[in-house]
C-alpha positions in Angstrom: 111.6 79.7 102.3 108.7 80.3 99.9 107.7 84.0 99.9 104.0 82.6 100.0 104.6 80.7 103.1 102.7 82.8 105.5 99.5 82.3 103.6 99.6 78.8 104.6 98.5 79.8 108.0 94.8 79.9 107.9 94.2 83.0 110.2 96.8 85.1 108.5 95.5 84.1 104.9 91.9 85.0 106.0 92.9 88.4 107.5 95.2 89.1 104.7 92.4 88.8 102.3 90.3 90.9 104.2 92.9 93.6 104.4 93.2 93.5 100.7 89.4 94.0 100.4 89.6 97.0 102.9 92.5 98.4 101.1 91.1 98.4 97.7 87.9 99.8 99.2 90.0 102.7 100.6 91.6 103.5 97.3 88.3 103.4 95.6 86.9 105.7 98.1 89.4 108.3 97.5 88.8 108.3 93.6 85.0 108.5 94.3 85.2 111.3 96.8 87.6 113.3 94.4 85.3 112.5 91.4 82.3 114.0 93.3 83.7 117.3 93.8 85.5 117.5 90.2 82.6 119.6 89.0 82.5 122.3 91.7 83.6 125.7 91.0 86.8 125.6 92.9 87.2 122.0 92.0 91.3 121.8 92.5 90.9 123.1 96.1 88.2 120.5 97.0 90.0 117.6 95.4 93.4 118.4 97.3 91.4 118.7 100.6 90.0 115.3 100.0 93.4 113.9 99.8 94.3 115.9 102.9 91.3 114.7 104.8 92.4 111.2 104.0 96.0 111.3 105.2 95.9 113.9 108.0 94.3 111.4 110.5 97.2 109.0 110.1 99.6 111.9 111.0 97.5 113.1 114.0 96.5 109.7 115.3 98.8 106.8 114.5 100.7 107.0 117.7 97.6 107.4 119.9 96.1 104.6 117.6 99.1 102.4 118.4 99.1 103.1 122.2 95.3 102.1 122.3 96.3 98.9 120.4 99.0 98.1 123.1 96.4 98.8 126.1 93.4 97.1 124.7 92.7 93.7 123.1 93.7 94.1 119.4 91.2 92.0 117.9 88.4 93.7 119.6 89.7 97.1 118.8 90.0 96.2 115.0 86.5 94.8 115.2 85.1 98.0 117.0 86.6 100.0 114.3 85.4 98.2 111.5 81.9 98.4 112.9 82.2 102.0 113.1 83.6 102.3 109.5 80.8 100.2 108.2 78.1 102.6 109.8 79.9 105.7 108.5 80.5 104.1 105.0 76.9 103.3 104.9 75.7 106.8 105.9 77.9 108.0 103.1 76.5 105.9 100.7 73.1 106.5 101.3 73.4 110.3 101.4 75.5 110.3 98.2 72.7 108.3 96.6 70.1 110.7 97.8 72.1 113.6 96.2 72.5 115.0 99.9 76.4 115.0 99.9 77.7 118.6 99.7 81.7 119.1 99.5 82.0 120.1 103.1 80.0 117.1 104.5 82.0 114.9 102.2 85.1 116.0 104.0 83.8 115.4 107.2 83.1 111.7 106.2 86.4 111.4 104.7 88.1 112.5 107.7 86.2 110.0 109.8 87.1 107.1 107.3 90.6 108.3 107.8 90.4 108.0 111.4 89.3 104.5 111.2 92.4 103.8 109.0 94.7 105.4 111.5 93.4 103.2 114.0 93.5 100.2 112.0 97.1 100.5 110.5 99.2 100.0 113.5 96.9 97.6 115.2 97.0 95.3 112.2 100.9 95.5 111.9 101.2 94.5 115.7 98.7 91.7 115.1 101.1 89.9 112.3 103.7 88.7 114.6 101.1 87.0 116.7 99.6 84.8 113.9 102.8 84.4 111.9 106.0 82.2 113.0 109.0 84.4 113.7 111.1 83.2 110.7 108.3 84.1 108.3 107.8 87.6 109.4 110.1 89.1 106.4 107.8 87.2 104.0 104.6 88.4 105.7 105.8 92.0 105.4 106.6 91.5 101.9 103.1 90.3 101.4 101.9 93.2 103.1 103.6 95.3 100.5 102.0 93.2 97.8 98.8 93.6 99.5 99.2 97.5 99.4 100.3 97.5 95.7 97.6 95.3 94.4 94.9 97.7 96.1 96.6 100.7 94.7 96.6 99.2 91.1 93.1 97.6 91.2 91.2 100.2 93.6 91.4 103.5 91.4 90.7 101.1 88.1 87.6 99.7 89.5 86.5 102.9 91.2 86.9 104.6 87.6 84.6 102.0 85.8 81.9 102.3 88.6 82.0 106.1 88.7 81.7 106.3 85.1 78.8 103.9 84.7 76.9 104.1 88.1 78.3 106.9 90.2 80.2 107.7 93.5 77.5 106.0 95.5 78.4 102.6 94.1 82.0 103.1 95.1 81.2 104.3 98.6 78.8 101.4 99.0 81.6 98.8 98.0 83.9 100.4 100.4 81.5 99.9 103.2 81.1 96.1 102.4 84.9 95.8 102.5 84.7 96.8 106.4 82.0 94.3 106.8 84.5 91.8 105.2 87.1 92.7 107.6 84.8 92.4 110.5 83.7 89.2 109.6 87.1 87.8 109.3 88.0 89.2 112.7 84.7 87.5 114.3 86.1 84.3 112.8 89.5 84.5 114.4 89.9 83.6 118.1 92.9 85.3 119.5 94.3 83.5 122.7 94.1 85.6 125.9 96.6 88.2 126.8 99.4 87.2 129.1 101.7 89.4 131.1 100.5 92.5 133.0 97.3 92.1 134.8 95.8 95.3 134.4 95.6 97.5 131.4 98.0 100.6 131.1 96.4 104.1 131.3 96.4 105.9 128.2 98.7 109.0 129.1 101.5 106.8 130.7 101.4 104.3 128.0 101.8 106.9 125.3 104.7 108.4 127.1 106.2 104.9 127.5 105.9 104.5 123.9 107.9 107.8 123.0 110.6 106.8 125.7 111.0 103.4 124.1 111.6 104.8 120.7 113.8 107.7 122.1 116.1 105.3 124.0 116.1 102.3 121.3 119.1 103.1 118.6 117.7 100.2 116.5 114.2 102.0 116.4 115.5 105.4 115.7 117.7 103.9 112.9 115.1 102.2 111.2 112.8 105.0 111.2 115.6 107.6 110.0 116.2 105.1 107.1 112.5 105.0 106.3 112.5 108.6 106.1 115.6 109.0 104.1 114.1 106.8 101.4 110.6 107.7 101.4 111.0 111.7 101.3 112.9 111.7 97.9 111.2 108.4 96.7 107.6 110.1 97.1 108.4 112.3 94.0 107.2 109.4 91.9 103.9 108.8 93.5 103.2 112.4 93.7 104.2 113.5 90.2 103.6 110.4 88.2 100.4 111.9 86.6 102.4 114.9 85.2 105.0 112.5 83.8 102.4 110.6 81.8 100.7 113.6 80.6 103.5 116.3 80.0 106.5 114.2 79.3 105.2 110.8 77.7 102.0 112.2 76.0 100.0 109.4 77.7 96.2 109.5 78.9 94.4 108.1 81.6 95.0 104.7 80.4 98.6 105.2 79.9 98.9 106.6 83.6 97.4 103.4 84.7 100.0 101.5 82.9 102.7 103.4 84.6 101.0 102.5 88.0 100.9 98.9 86.8 104.5 98.9 86.2 105.2 100.2 89.9 103.0 97.4 91.1 104.8 94.6 89.0 107.9 95.6 90.4 106.7 95.7 93.9 105.2 92.2 93.3 108.6 91.0 92.0 110.3 92.2 94.7 108.0 90.3 97.2 109.0 87.3 95.2 112.6 87.9 95.4 112.7 89.0 99.0 113.7 85.8 100.6 116.5 85.4 98.3 117.5 89.0 98.8 117.6 88.5 102.5 120.0 85.6 102.2 122.4 87.3 99.8 122.4 91.0 101.2 122.8 92.4 104.6 120.3 95.2 105.8 122.8 97.9 104.9 123.8 96.2 101.5 120.2 96.2 100.8 119.7 100.0 101.6 122.6 100.8 99.1 121.2 98.7 96.4 117.7 99.9 96.8 118.9 103.5 96.9 121.0 103.1 93.9 118.2 101.3 91.9 115.5 103.8 92.8 117.8 106.8 92.2 118.9 105.5 88.7 115.1 105.0 88.0 114.5 108.7 88.9 117.3 109.7 86.6 115.8 107.7 83.8 112.4 109.2 84.1 114.1 112.8 84.1 116.4 112.2 81.0 114.7 109.8 78.8 111.1 110.8 77.8 110.2 107.4 76.1 107.4 105.2 77.5 109.2 102.1 76.4 112.2 103.0 78.7 110.4 104.8 81.4 108.0 101.9 82.0 110.5 99.1 82.8 112.5 101.9 84.9 109.3 102.2 86.9 109.4 98.4 87.5 112.8 98.4 88.9 111.6 101.4 91.0 108.9 99.4 92.5 111.2 96.4 93.1 113.5 99.0 94.9 110.7 100.6 96.9 109.2 97.2 98.1 112.3 95.6 99.2 113.6 98.6 101.1 110.1 99.4 102.8 109.3 95.8 103.5 112.9 95.0 105.0 112.4 98.0 107.1 109.0 97.0 108.2 110.1 93.4 108.9 113.0 94.6 111.0 110.7 96.7 113.1 108.3 93.6 113.7 111.2 91.3 114.5 112.5 93.8 117.0 109.9 95.5 119.1 108.5 93.6 122.0 105.0 92.8 122.1 104.1 95.2 124.9 105.0 98.4 122.8 104.9 96.8 119.3 101.6 98.9 118.1 103.0 102.1 119.6 106.2 101.4 117.5 104.3 101.0 114.3 102.3 104.3 115.2 105.4 105.9 115.1 106.4 104.1 111.8 103.2 105.1 110.2 103.7 108.7 111.3 107.3 108.8 109.7 106.1 106.9 106.7 102.9 109.0 106.0 104.6 112.4 107.2 107.6 111.7 104.5 105.1 111.1 101.7 102.9 114.1 102.6 105.9 116.5 103.1 107.6 114.9 100.0 104.4 115.4 97.8 104.2 119.0 98.9 107.9 119.7 98.5 108.2 118.2 95.1 105.2 120.0 93.9 106.7 123.4 94.8 110.0 122.4 93.3 108.4 121.5 90.2 106.7 125.1 90.0 110.1 126.6 90.6 112.3 124.5 88.3 110.2 122.4 86.1 109.5 118.4 86.1 112.7 117.1 84.9 114.7 119.0 87.1 112.6 118.0 89.9 113.5 114.3 89.4 117.0 115.1 89.1 117.0 116.8 92.3 114.9 113.9 94.1 117.4 111.5 92.5 120.4 113.2 94.1 118.5 113.6 97.5 117.9 109.8 97.3 121.5 108.9 96.6 122.8 111.3 99.1 120.5 109.5 101.6 122.1 106.3 100.6 125.6 107.4 101.2 124.8 108.3 104.7 124.8 104.4 105.4 128.2 104.8 106.0 128.0 106.8 108.9 124.5 105.8 110.0 124.4 102.0 109.4 121.3 99.9 110.1 121.3 98.0 113.2 118.1 95.8 112.9 118.7 93.5 115.9 118.9 90.3 114.1 119.9 87.6 116.3 118.7 89.6 119.6 116.4 87.7 121.9 113.2 89.8 121.8 111.1 87.2 123.7 109.5 88.7 127.1 111.8 87.8 130.2 110.2 87.8 133.7 113.3 87.6 135.9 113.3 90.2 138.5 112.4 89.1 141.8 109.0 90.3 143.2 109.6 93.4 145.5 108.6 92.8 149.2 108.0 96.1 151.0 106.8 97.0 154.4 105.0 99.9 152.9 102.4 98.9 150.1 102.3 101.9 147.7 99.3 102.8 145.5 99.9 102.1 141.9 99.9 105.9 141.0 102.4 106.6 143.7 105.6 108.3 142.6 108.1 109.0 141.7 110.0 105.8 142.7 113.7 105.8 143.1 115.3 102.3 142.7 118.9 101.8 143.9 121.1 98.7 142.9 124.4 98.4 145.0 127.2 96.4 143.5 130.6 95.3 144.8 133.2 95.2 141.8 137.0 94.1 142.0 139.5 97.0 141.1 140.4 94.9 137.8 136.6 94.8 136.6 136.1 98.6 137.2 136.4 99.6 133.5 134.6 96.6 132.1 131.7 96.9 134.7 131.2 100.6 133.7 131.0 99.8 130.1 128.5 96.8 130.6 126.3 99.0 132.5 125.7 101.3 129.4 123.3 98.4 128.0 121.7 98.2 131.3 121.2 101.9 131.2 119.4 101.5 127.8 117.2 98.8 129.3 116.0 100.8 132.1 115.2 104.0 130.1 113.3 101.9 127.4 111.1 100.1 130.0 110.1 102.8 132.2 113.0 104.8 133.8 112.9 108.5 133.3 116.5 109.1 134.8 119.4 107.0 135.3 123.0 107.3 136.9 125.8 105.1 138.0 127.9 106.4 140.9 130.9 105.2 143.1 131.2 105.4 146.7 134.0 107.9 147.5 135.1 106.0 150.7 134.7 102.4 149.1 135.8 102.7 145.5 134.6 99.1 144.7 131.2 100.1 145.6 129.0 100.9 142.7 125.6 102.3 143.1 123.1 102.3 140.2 120.4 104.8 140.6 117.1 105.2 138.4 113.8 107.0 138.8 110.5 105.7 137.5 107.4 107.8 137.4 105.3 105.7 139.3 105.1 102.4 141.3 102.8 100.9 138.4 105.3 101.7 135.9 108.1 99.8 138.0 105.8 97.0 138.4 105.4 96.6 134.8 109.2 96.3 134.4 108.7 93.2 136.7 105.6 92.0 134.8 107.0 91.6 131.2 108.5 94.7 129.5 112.0 93.2 129.8 113.3 90.8 127.1 115.8 88.2 126.8 118.4 90.7 125.5 117.7 92.9 128.6 118.4 89.8 130.7 121.7 89.1 128.9 122.8 92.7 129.5 122.3 92.5 133.2 124.0 89.2 133.5 127.0 90.3 131.6 127.3 93.3 134.1 126.6 91.0 137.3 129.3 88.5 136.2 131.7 91.5 136.7 130.6 92.1 140.3 130.9 90.1 143.4 127.5 88.5 143.6 124.0 90.0 142.9 123.0 93.6 143.5 121.5 94.8 146.6 118.2 96.4 145.3 116.2 99.1 147.3 112.9 100.9 146.4 112.5 104.4 147.8 109.2 106.1 147.9 108.4 109.8 148.4 109.0 110.9 151.8 105.6 112.1 152.3 104.1 108.9 151.3 101.2 107.8 153.8 100.9 104.2 154.3 
């Protein structure tokens, strides 16, 4: 399959170009804001605060943003955010052009724009599986990495030229235009109506449901852990590359741009090779290959201060970074069901951005203590150590699992009609199991336990009747009646159905299900 295949889909192509424009504008915005404060008395502090104001909203708001994206119409949410960003960007441009932009106010605007990015990122990631065929999702993920690297390369370069010849206001104005481009693309997209639950989830329960899903999903936890183990040591390149260019290689701003371009070239090459890589390597083999290549590149940067050696090493690092990150991203897109997808990507953004932020701070401090070369060697050792952990913590990306929605539970018929917020609700399922199947049934119910806890249950247990050993009773508690109805209405997947069928085949007939409401419930 061609790595460019997703671009043949008109909606994806249109939105991908719009996201590219927005990403370029974001990188331009950061450069323009930092340049605006570079002449202040305490310039170093203000420059670092600009970077903090840009990234902090992602760490604070990515999960709540994902919750909103799973609760409301994603197209409308993205459109509303872009309109708000357009307003903030326009105000920032006008005030800067009028020379009415003190550093403190600039930080406020930068933070507001960062909030917009925090709302956009998980929502856009959750939209991709809606507009791209499932078998093209790995290529779409790789194209997302190409998008980011193109923006990272082009944005600062264009911003530098505009700041030098016109000023920061021009940069801010183009960033505002990029929001308008994204909004226009969203207006042209006609998203099909939502199916499944008939009413939107409330924010608090939805946020907790997303956290529960990740906590009880070994696949999601494993993917997030693998991202952290790679990005934390890998962030040393992005954080300290300017020092490498200046101190080790004796290169100026243009030379630094060449090194950034080398990383971008490697990332694009990785995107082109990604379909072939997926055919040749399993997820765990890719983790090893990417870790070894990236760790080797870090060692080269540390030990060989020659621009003609470091530049191709950075191409290799960019390739390894792109293949690893895009594979984890694609695995998450393929695994997460639609009802919780944006919340899952909110957690992904927290882990990714948090690992970068912690890594940038950590490697900066290590450089102060030990020097630049030693820092790169320590980061290389950490990268290789994290790679080795795949032996004990392999990646299970859910390939082959049926993640399609499955509505197969019978509608509950109760004499009492509880309110949606009534709870907790205790659900019991009684199974009759032949003696020779006891052990196999108990083992099969472990998968059922995971399904219940991922989709809404807060407690689960499996018990046997002391007087009737073949009688097994499954008991699980759900916070509210609404949460239990959502299990009926579309939270379950084909994999959940298969797990239940496997357990039921070991029992004598279907389970007898009861719904217990609080004793003080008033009908």
